[in-house]
mmCIF file of C-alpha atoms and ligand atoms in Angstrom:
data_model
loop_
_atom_site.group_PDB
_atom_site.id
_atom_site.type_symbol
_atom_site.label_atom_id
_atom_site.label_comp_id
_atom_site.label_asym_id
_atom_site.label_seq_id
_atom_site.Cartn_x
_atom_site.Cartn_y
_atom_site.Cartn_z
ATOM 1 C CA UNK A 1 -2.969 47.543 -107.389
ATOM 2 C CA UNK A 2 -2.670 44.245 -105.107
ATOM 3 C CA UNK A 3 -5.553 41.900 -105.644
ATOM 4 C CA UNK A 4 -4.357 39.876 -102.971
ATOM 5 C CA UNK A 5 -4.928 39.861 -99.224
ATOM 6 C CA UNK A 6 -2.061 39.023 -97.008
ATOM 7 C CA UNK A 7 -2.098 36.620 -94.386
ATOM 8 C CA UNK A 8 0.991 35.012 -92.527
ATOM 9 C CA UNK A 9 2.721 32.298 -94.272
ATOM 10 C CA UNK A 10 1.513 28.547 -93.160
ATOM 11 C CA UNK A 11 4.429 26.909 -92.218
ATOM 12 C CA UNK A 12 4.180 24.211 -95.744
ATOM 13 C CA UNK A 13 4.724 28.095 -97.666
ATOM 14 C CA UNK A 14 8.435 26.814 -98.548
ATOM 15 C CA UNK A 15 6.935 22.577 -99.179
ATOM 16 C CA UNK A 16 7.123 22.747 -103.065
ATOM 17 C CA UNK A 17 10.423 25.754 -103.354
ATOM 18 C CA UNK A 18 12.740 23.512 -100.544
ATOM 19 C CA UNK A 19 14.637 21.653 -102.917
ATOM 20 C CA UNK A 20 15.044 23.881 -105.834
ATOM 21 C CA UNK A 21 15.598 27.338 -102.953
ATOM 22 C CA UNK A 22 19.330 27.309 -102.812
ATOM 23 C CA UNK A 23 19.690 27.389 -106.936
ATOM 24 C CA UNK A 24 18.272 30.802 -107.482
ATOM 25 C CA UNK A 25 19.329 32.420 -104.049
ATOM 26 C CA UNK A 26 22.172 30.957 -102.630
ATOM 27 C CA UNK A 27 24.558 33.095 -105.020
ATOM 28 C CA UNK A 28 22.671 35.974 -104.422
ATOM 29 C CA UNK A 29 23.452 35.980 -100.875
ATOM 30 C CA UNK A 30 27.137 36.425 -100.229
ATOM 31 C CA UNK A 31 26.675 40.537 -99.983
ATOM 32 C CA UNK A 32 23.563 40.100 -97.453
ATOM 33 C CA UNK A 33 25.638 37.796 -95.081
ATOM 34 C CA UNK A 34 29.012 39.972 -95.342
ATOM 35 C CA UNK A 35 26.931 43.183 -94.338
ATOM 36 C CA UNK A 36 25.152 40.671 -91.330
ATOM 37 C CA UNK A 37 28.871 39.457 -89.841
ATOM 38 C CA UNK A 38 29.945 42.953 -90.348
ATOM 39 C CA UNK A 39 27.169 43.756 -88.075
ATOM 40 C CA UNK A 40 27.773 41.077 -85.571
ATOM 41 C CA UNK A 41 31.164 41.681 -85.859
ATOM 42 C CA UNK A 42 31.150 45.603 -84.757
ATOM 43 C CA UNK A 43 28.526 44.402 -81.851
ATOM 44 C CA UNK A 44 30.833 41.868 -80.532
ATOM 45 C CA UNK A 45 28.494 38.849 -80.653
ATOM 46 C CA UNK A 46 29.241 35.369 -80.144
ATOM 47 C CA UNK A 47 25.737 33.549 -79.990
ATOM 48 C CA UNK A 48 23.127 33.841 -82.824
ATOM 49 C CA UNK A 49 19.721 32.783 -83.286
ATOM 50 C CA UNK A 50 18.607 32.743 -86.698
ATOM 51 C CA UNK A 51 14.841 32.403 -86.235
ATOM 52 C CA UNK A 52 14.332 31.919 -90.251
ATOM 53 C CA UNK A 53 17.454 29.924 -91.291
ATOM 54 C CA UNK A 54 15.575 27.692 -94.184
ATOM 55 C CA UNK A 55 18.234 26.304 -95.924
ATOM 56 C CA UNK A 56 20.623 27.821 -93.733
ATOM 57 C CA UNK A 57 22.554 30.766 -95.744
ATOM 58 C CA UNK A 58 23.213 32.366 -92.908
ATOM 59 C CA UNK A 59 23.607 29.795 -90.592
ATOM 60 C CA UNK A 60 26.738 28.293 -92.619
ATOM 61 C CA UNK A 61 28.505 31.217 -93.393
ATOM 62 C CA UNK A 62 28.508 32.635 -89.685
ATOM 63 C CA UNK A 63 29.330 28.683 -88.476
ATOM 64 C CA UNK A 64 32.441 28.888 -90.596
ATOM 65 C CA UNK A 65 33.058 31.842 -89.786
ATOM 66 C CA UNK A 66 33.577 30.592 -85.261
ATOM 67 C CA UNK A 67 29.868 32.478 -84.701
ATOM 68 C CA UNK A 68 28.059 30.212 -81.943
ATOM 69 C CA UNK A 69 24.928 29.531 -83.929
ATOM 70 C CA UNK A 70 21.464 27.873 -84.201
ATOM 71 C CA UNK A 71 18.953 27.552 -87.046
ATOM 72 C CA UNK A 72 15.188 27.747 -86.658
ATOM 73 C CA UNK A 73 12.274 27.658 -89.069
ATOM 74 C CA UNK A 74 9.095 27.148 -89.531
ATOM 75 C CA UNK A 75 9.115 24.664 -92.439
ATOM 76 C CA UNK A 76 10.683 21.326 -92.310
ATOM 77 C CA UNK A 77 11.438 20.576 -95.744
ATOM 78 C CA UNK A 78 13.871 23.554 -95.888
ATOM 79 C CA UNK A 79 15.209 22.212 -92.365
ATOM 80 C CA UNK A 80 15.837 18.795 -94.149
ATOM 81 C CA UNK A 81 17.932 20.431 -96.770
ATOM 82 C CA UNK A 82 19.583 22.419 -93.809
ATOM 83 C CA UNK A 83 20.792 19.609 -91.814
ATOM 84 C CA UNK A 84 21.517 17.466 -95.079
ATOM 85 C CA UNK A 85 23.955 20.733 -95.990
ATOM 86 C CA UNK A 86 25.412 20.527 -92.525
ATOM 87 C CA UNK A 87 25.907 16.387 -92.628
ATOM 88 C CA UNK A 88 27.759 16.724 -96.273
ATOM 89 C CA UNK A 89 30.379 19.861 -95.104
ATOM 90 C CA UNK A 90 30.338 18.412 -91.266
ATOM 91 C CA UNK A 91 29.489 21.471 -89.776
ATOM 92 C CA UNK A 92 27.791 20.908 -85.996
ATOM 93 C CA UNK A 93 24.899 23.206 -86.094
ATOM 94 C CA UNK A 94 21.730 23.070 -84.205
ATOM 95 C CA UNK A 95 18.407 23.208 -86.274
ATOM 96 C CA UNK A 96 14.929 23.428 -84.468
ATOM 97 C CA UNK A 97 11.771 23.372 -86.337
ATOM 98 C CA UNK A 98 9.591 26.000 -84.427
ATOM 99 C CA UNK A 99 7.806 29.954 -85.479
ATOM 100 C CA UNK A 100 8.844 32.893 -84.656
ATOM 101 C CA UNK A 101 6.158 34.315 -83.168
ATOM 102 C CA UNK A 102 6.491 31.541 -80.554
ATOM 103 C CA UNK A 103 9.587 29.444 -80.411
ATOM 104 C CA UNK A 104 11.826 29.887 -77.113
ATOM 105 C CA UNK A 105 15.170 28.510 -77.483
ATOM 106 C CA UNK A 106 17.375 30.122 -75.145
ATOM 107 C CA UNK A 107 18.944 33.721 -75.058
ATOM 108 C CA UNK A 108 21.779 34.788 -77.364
ATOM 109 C CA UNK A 109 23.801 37.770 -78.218
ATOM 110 C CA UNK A 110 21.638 38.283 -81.292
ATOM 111 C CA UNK A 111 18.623 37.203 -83.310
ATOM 112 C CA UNK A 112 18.770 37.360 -86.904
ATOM 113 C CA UNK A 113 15.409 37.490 -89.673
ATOM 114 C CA UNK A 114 16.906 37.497 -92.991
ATOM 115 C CA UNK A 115 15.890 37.886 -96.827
ATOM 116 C CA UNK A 116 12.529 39.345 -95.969
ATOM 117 C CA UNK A 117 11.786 36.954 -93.597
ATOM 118 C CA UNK A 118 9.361 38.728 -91.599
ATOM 119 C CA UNK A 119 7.728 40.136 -94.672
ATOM 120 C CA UNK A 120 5.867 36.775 -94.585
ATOM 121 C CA UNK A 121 4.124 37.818 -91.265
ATOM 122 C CA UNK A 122 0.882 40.195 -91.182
ATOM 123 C CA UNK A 123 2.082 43.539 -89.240
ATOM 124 C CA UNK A 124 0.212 42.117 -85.815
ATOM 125 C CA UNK A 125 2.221 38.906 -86.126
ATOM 126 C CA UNK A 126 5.226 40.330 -86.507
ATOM 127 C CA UNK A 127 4.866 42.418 -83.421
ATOM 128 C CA UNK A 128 4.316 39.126 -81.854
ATOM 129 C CA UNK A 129 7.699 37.830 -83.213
ATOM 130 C CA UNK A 130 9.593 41.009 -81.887
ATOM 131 C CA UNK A 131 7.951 40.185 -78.387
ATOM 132 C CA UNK A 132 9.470 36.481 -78.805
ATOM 133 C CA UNK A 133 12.540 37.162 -80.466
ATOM 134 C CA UNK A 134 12.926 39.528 -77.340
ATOM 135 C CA UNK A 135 12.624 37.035 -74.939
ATOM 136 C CA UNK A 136 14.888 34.912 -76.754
ATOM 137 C CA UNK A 137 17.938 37.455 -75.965
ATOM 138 C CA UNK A 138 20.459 38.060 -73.530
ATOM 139 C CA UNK A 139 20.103 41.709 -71.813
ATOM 140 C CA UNK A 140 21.492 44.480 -74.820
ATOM 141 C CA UNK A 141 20.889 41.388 -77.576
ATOM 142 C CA UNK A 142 20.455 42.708 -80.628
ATOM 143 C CA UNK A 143 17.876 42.323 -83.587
ATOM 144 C CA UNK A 144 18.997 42.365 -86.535
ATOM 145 C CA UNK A 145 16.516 42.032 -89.907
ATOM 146 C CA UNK A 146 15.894 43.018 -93.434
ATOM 147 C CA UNK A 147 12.941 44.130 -95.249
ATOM 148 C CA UNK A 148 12.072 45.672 -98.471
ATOM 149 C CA UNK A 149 11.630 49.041 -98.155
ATOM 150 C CA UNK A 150 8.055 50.344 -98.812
ATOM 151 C CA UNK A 151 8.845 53.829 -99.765
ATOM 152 C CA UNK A 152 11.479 53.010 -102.682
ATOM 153 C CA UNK A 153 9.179 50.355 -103.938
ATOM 154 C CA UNK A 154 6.197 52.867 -104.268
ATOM 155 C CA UNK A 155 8.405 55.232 -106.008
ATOM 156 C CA UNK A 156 8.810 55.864 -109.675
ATOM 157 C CA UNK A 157 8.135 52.785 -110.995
ATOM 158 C CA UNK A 158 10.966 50.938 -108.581
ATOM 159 C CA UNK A 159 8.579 48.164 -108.044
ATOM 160 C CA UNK A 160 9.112 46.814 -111.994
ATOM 161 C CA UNK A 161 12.942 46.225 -110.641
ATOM 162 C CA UNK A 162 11.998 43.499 -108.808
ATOM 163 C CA UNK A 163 10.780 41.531 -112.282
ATOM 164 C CA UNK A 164 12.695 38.229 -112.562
ATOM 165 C CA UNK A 165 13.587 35.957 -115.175
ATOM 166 C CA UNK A 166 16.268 33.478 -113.915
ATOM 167 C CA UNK A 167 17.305 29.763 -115.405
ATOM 168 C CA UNK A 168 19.449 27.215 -113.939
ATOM 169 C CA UNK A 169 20.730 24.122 -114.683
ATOM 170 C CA UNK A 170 21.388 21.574 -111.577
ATOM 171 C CA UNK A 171 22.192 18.374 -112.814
ATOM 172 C CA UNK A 172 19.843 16.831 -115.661
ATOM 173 C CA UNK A 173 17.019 19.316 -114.435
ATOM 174 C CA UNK A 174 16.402 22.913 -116.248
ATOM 175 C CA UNK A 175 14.264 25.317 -114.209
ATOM 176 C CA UNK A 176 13.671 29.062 -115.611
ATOM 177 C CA UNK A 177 11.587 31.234 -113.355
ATOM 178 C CA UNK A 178 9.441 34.340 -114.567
ATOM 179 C CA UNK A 179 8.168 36.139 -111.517
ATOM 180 C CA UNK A 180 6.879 39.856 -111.516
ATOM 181 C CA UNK A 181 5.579 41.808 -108.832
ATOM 182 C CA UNK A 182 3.072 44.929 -107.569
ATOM 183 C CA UNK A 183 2.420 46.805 -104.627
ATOM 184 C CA UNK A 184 -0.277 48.239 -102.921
ATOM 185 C CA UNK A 185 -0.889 51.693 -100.398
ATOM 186 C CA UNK A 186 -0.858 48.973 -97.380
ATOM 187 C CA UNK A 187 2.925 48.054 -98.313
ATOM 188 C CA UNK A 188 1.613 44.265 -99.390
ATOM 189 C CA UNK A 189 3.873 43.499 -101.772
ATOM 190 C CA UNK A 190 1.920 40.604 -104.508
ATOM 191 C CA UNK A 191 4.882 38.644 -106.618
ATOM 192 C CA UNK A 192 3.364 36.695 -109.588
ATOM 193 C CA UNK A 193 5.416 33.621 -110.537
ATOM 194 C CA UNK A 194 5.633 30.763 -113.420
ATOM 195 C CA UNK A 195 8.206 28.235 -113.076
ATOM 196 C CA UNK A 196 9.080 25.685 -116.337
ATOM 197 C CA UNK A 197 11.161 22.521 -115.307
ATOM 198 C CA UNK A 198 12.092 19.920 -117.297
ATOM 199 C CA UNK A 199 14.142 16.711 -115.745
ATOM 200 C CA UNK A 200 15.828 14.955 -119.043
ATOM 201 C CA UNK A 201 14.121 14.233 -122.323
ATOM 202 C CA UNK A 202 11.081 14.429 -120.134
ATOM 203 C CA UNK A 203 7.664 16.523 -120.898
ATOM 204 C CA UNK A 204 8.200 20.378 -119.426
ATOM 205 C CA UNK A 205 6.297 21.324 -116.389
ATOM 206 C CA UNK A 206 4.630 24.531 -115.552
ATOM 207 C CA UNK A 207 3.746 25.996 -112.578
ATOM 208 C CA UNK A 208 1.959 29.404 -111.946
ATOM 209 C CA UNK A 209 2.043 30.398 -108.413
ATOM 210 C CA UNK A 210 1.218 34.194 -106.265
ATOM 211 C CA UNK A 211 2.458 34.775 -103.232
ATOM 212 C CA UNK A 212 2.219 38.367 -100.595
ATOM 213 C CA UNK A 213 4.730 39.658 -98.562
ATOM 214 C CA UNK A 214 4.628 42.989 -96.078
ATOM 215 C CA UNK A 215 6.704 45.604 -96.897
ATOM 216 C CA UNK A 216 7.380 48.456 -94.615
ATOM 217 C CA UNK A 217 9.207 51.957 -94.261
ATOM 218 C CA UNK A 218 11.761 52.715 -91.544
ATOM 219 C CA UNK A 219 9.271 54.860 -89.487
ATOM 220 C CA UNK A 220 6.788 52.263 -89.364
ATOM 221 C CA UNK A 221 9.616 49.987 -88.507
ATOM 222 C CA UNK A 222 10.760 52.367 -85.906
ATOM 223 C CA UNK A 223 7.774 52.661 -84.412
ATOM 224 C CA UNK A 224 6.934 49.089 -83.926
ATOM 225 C CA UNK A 225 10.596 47.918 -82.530
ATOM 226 C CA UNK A 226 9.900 50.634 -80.126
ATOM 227 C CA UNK A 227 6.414 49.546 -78.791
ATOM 228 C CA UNK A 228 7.792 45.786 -78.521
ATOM 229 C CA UNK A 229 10.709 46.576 -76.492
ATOM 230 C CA UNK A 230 13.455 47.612 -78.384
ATOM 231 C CA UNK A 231 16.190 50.228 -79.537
ATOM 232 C CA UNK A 232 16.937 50.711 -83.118
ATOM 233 C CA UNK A 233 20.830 51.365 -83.413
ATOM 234 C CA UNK A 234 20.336 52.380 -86.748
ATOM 235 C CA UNK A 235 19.853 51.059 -90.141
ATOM 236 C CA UNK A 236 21.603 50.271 -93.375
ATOM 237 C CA UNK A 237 21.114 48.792 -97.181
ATOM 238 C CA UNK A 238 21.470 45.532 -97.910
ATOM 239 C CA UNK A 239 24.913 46.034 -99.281
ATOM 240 C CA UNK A 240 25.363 47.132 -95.710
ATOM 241 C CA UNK A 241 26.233 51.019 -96.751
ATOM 242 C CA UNK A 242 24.359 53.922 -95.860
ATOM 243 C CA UNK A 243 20.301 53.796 -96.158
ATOM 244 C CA UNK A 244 19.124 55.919 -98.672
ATOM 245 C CA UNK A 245 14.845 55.900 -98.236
ATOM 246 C CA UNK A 246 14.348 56.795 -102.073
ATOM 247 C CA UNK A 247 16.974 54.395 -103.327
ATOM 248 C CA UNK A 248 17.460 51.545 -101.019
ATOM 249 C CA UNK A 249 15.561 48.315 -102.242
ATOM 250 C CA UNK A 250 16.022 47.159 -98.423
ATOM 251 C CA UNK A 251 16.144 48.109 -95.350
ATOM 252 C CA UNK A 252 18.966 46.390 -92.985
ATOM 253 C CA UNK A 253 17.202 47.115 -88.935
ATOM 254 C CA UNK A 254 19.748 46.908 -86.153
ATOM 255 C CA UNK A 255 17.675 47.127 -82.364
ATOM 256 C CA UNK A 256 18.737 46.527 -79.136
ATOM 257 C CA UNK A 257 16.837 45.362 -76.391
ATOM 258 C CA UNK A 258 15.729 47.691 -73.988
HETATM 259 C C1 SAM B 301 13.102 33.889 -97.948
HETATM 260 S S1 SAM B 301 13.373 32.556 -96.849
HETATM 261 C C2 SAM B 301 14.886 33.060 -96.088
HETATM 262 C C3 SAM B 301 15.730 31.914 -95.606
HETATM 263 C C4 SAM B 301 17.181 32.300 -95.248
HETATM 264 N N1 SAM B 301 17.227 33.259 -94.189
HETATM 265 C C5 SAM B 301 17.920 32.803 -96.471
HETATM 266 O O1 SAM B 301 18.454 33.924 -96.451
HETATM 267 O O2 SAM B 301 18.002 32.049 -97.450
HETATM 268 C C6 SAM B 301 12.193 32.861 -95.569
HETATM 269 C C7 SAM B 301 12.127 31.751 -94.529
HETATM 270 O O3 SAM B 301 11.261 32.201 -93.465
HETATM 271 C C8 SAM B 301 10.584 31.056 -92.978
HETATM 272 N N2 SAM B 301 9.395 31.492 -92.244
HETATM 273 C C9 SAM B 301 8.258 32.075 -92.716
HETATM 274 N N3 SAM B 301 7.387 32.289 -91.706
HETATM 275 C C10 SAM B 301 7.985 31.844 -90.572
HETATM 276 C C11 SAM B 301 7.607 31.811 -89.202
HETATM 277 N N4 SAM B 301 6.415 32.256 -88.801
HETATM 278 N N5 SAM B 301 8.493 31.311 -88.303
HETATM 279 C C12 SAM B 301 9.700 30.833 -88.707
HETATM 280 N N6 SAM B 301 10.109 30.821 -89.994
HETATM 281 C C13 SAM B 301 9.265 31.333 -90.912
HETATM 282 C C14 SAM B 301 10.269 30.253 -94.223
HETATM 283 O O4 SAM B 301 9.940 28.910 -93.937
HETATM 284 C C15 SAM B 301 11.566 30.435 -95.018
HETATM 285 O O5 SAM B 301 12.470 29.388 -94.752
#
């Protein structure tokens, strides 16, 4: 049972997690972006707009990788450690702060939303990012985003698979973070977290923090790529093999533009 209501993320969501973001999840990302360039790849696209590049996982890897690509996001600390990645490993890569729902860059090949992204959005705003994210591509571009997937999460009891308990070490700091998570008929996902940090010899701090994301199932997803425009290709898991609705954490989305 969710005793939280879900409302799209203000753009300061990220303010406080910026800095500390790419310790816990930038080594948990190498599968998600291999299955997205596979994707890319088989589509033959050149130009991406990643609409929620925060720190930029996906923006680097497809960079190196010759992908034409630019970063947008919402929040501007996670920009800040974006472009401070791309001055250090002197990558060229455009970064625009700007929403989803609204931002109009240009038009490219493809549009990427990845690592639940759009899970941050109510349902209605989301359809209003699919609208955008439409106009922001070329005739066929595709969409391409991932999402946890509502039916395996209300399952069993899937949903206590998504309990945490990760440390790191970066430098002189210690951070361990305790997060764990329930889910509601709706598909609104509530994640619980406590962080500890301690910097030196210096006094441990704690944090306690919730925060709600939407979670949906492929027909919904279906459904709602259709009304705003699109074709869904088809669909995959994370680890980019074949989507299984009972056993698939989440759900990989490939549309096209109609
Ligand atoms: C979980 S992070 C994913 C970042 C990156 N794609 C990755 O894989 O590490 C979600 C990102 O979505 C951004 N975001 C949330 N709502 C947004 C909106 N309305 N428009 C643009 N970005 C948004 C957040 O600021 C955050 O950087």
């Amino acid at each position: 049972m969710t005793l939280l209501s879900h409302a799209s993320a203000k753009a300061s969501h990220y303010d406080y997690g910026a800095e500390k973001y790419d310790a816990f999840n930038e080594k948990n990302s190498k599968q998600t972006n291999q299955t997205i360039e596979n994707i890319l790849k088989k589509y033959k696209v050149k130009t991406v707009l990643d609409l929620t590049c925060g720190t930029g996982s996906q923006v680097f890897w497809l960079a190196k990788r010759k992908y034409d690509v630019t970063g947008s996001d919402i929040n501007a600390n996670m920009l800040k450690v974006a472009k401070s990645k791309a001055r250090a490993e002197k990558l060229d890569v455009k970064f625009l702060e700007g929403d989803m729902r609204t931002i109009q860059v240009g038009k490219f090949d493809a549009a990427i939303t990845i690592f639940n992204a759009v899970g941050h959005l109510t349902k209605l705003d989301f359809e209003m990012a699919m609208r955008n994210i439409h106009n922001n591509l070329n005739e066929d571009g595709l969409y391409i985003f991932d999402i946890f997937n509502l039916s395996y999460l209300m399952k069993d009891n899937n949903i206590t698979k998504l309990t945490i308990d990760w440390q790191t070490v970066t430098g002189d700091a210690k951070i361990r973070t305790i997060q764990y998570s329930t889910i509601d008929n709706d598909g609104i996902l509530a994640s619980h977290t406590t962080s500890y940090s301690q910097k030196g010899a210096s006094l441990q701090k704690k944090a306690m923090g919730a925060q709600t994301l939407q979670t949906y199932s492929t027909k919904q997803l279906k459904e709602m790529l259709h009304r705003n425009g699109f074709k869904v290709l088809g669909q995959c898991g994370i680890d980019g093999l074949k989507f299984s609705e009972s056993k698939s954490e989440r759900i990989v989305m490939i549309a096209k533009k109609r």
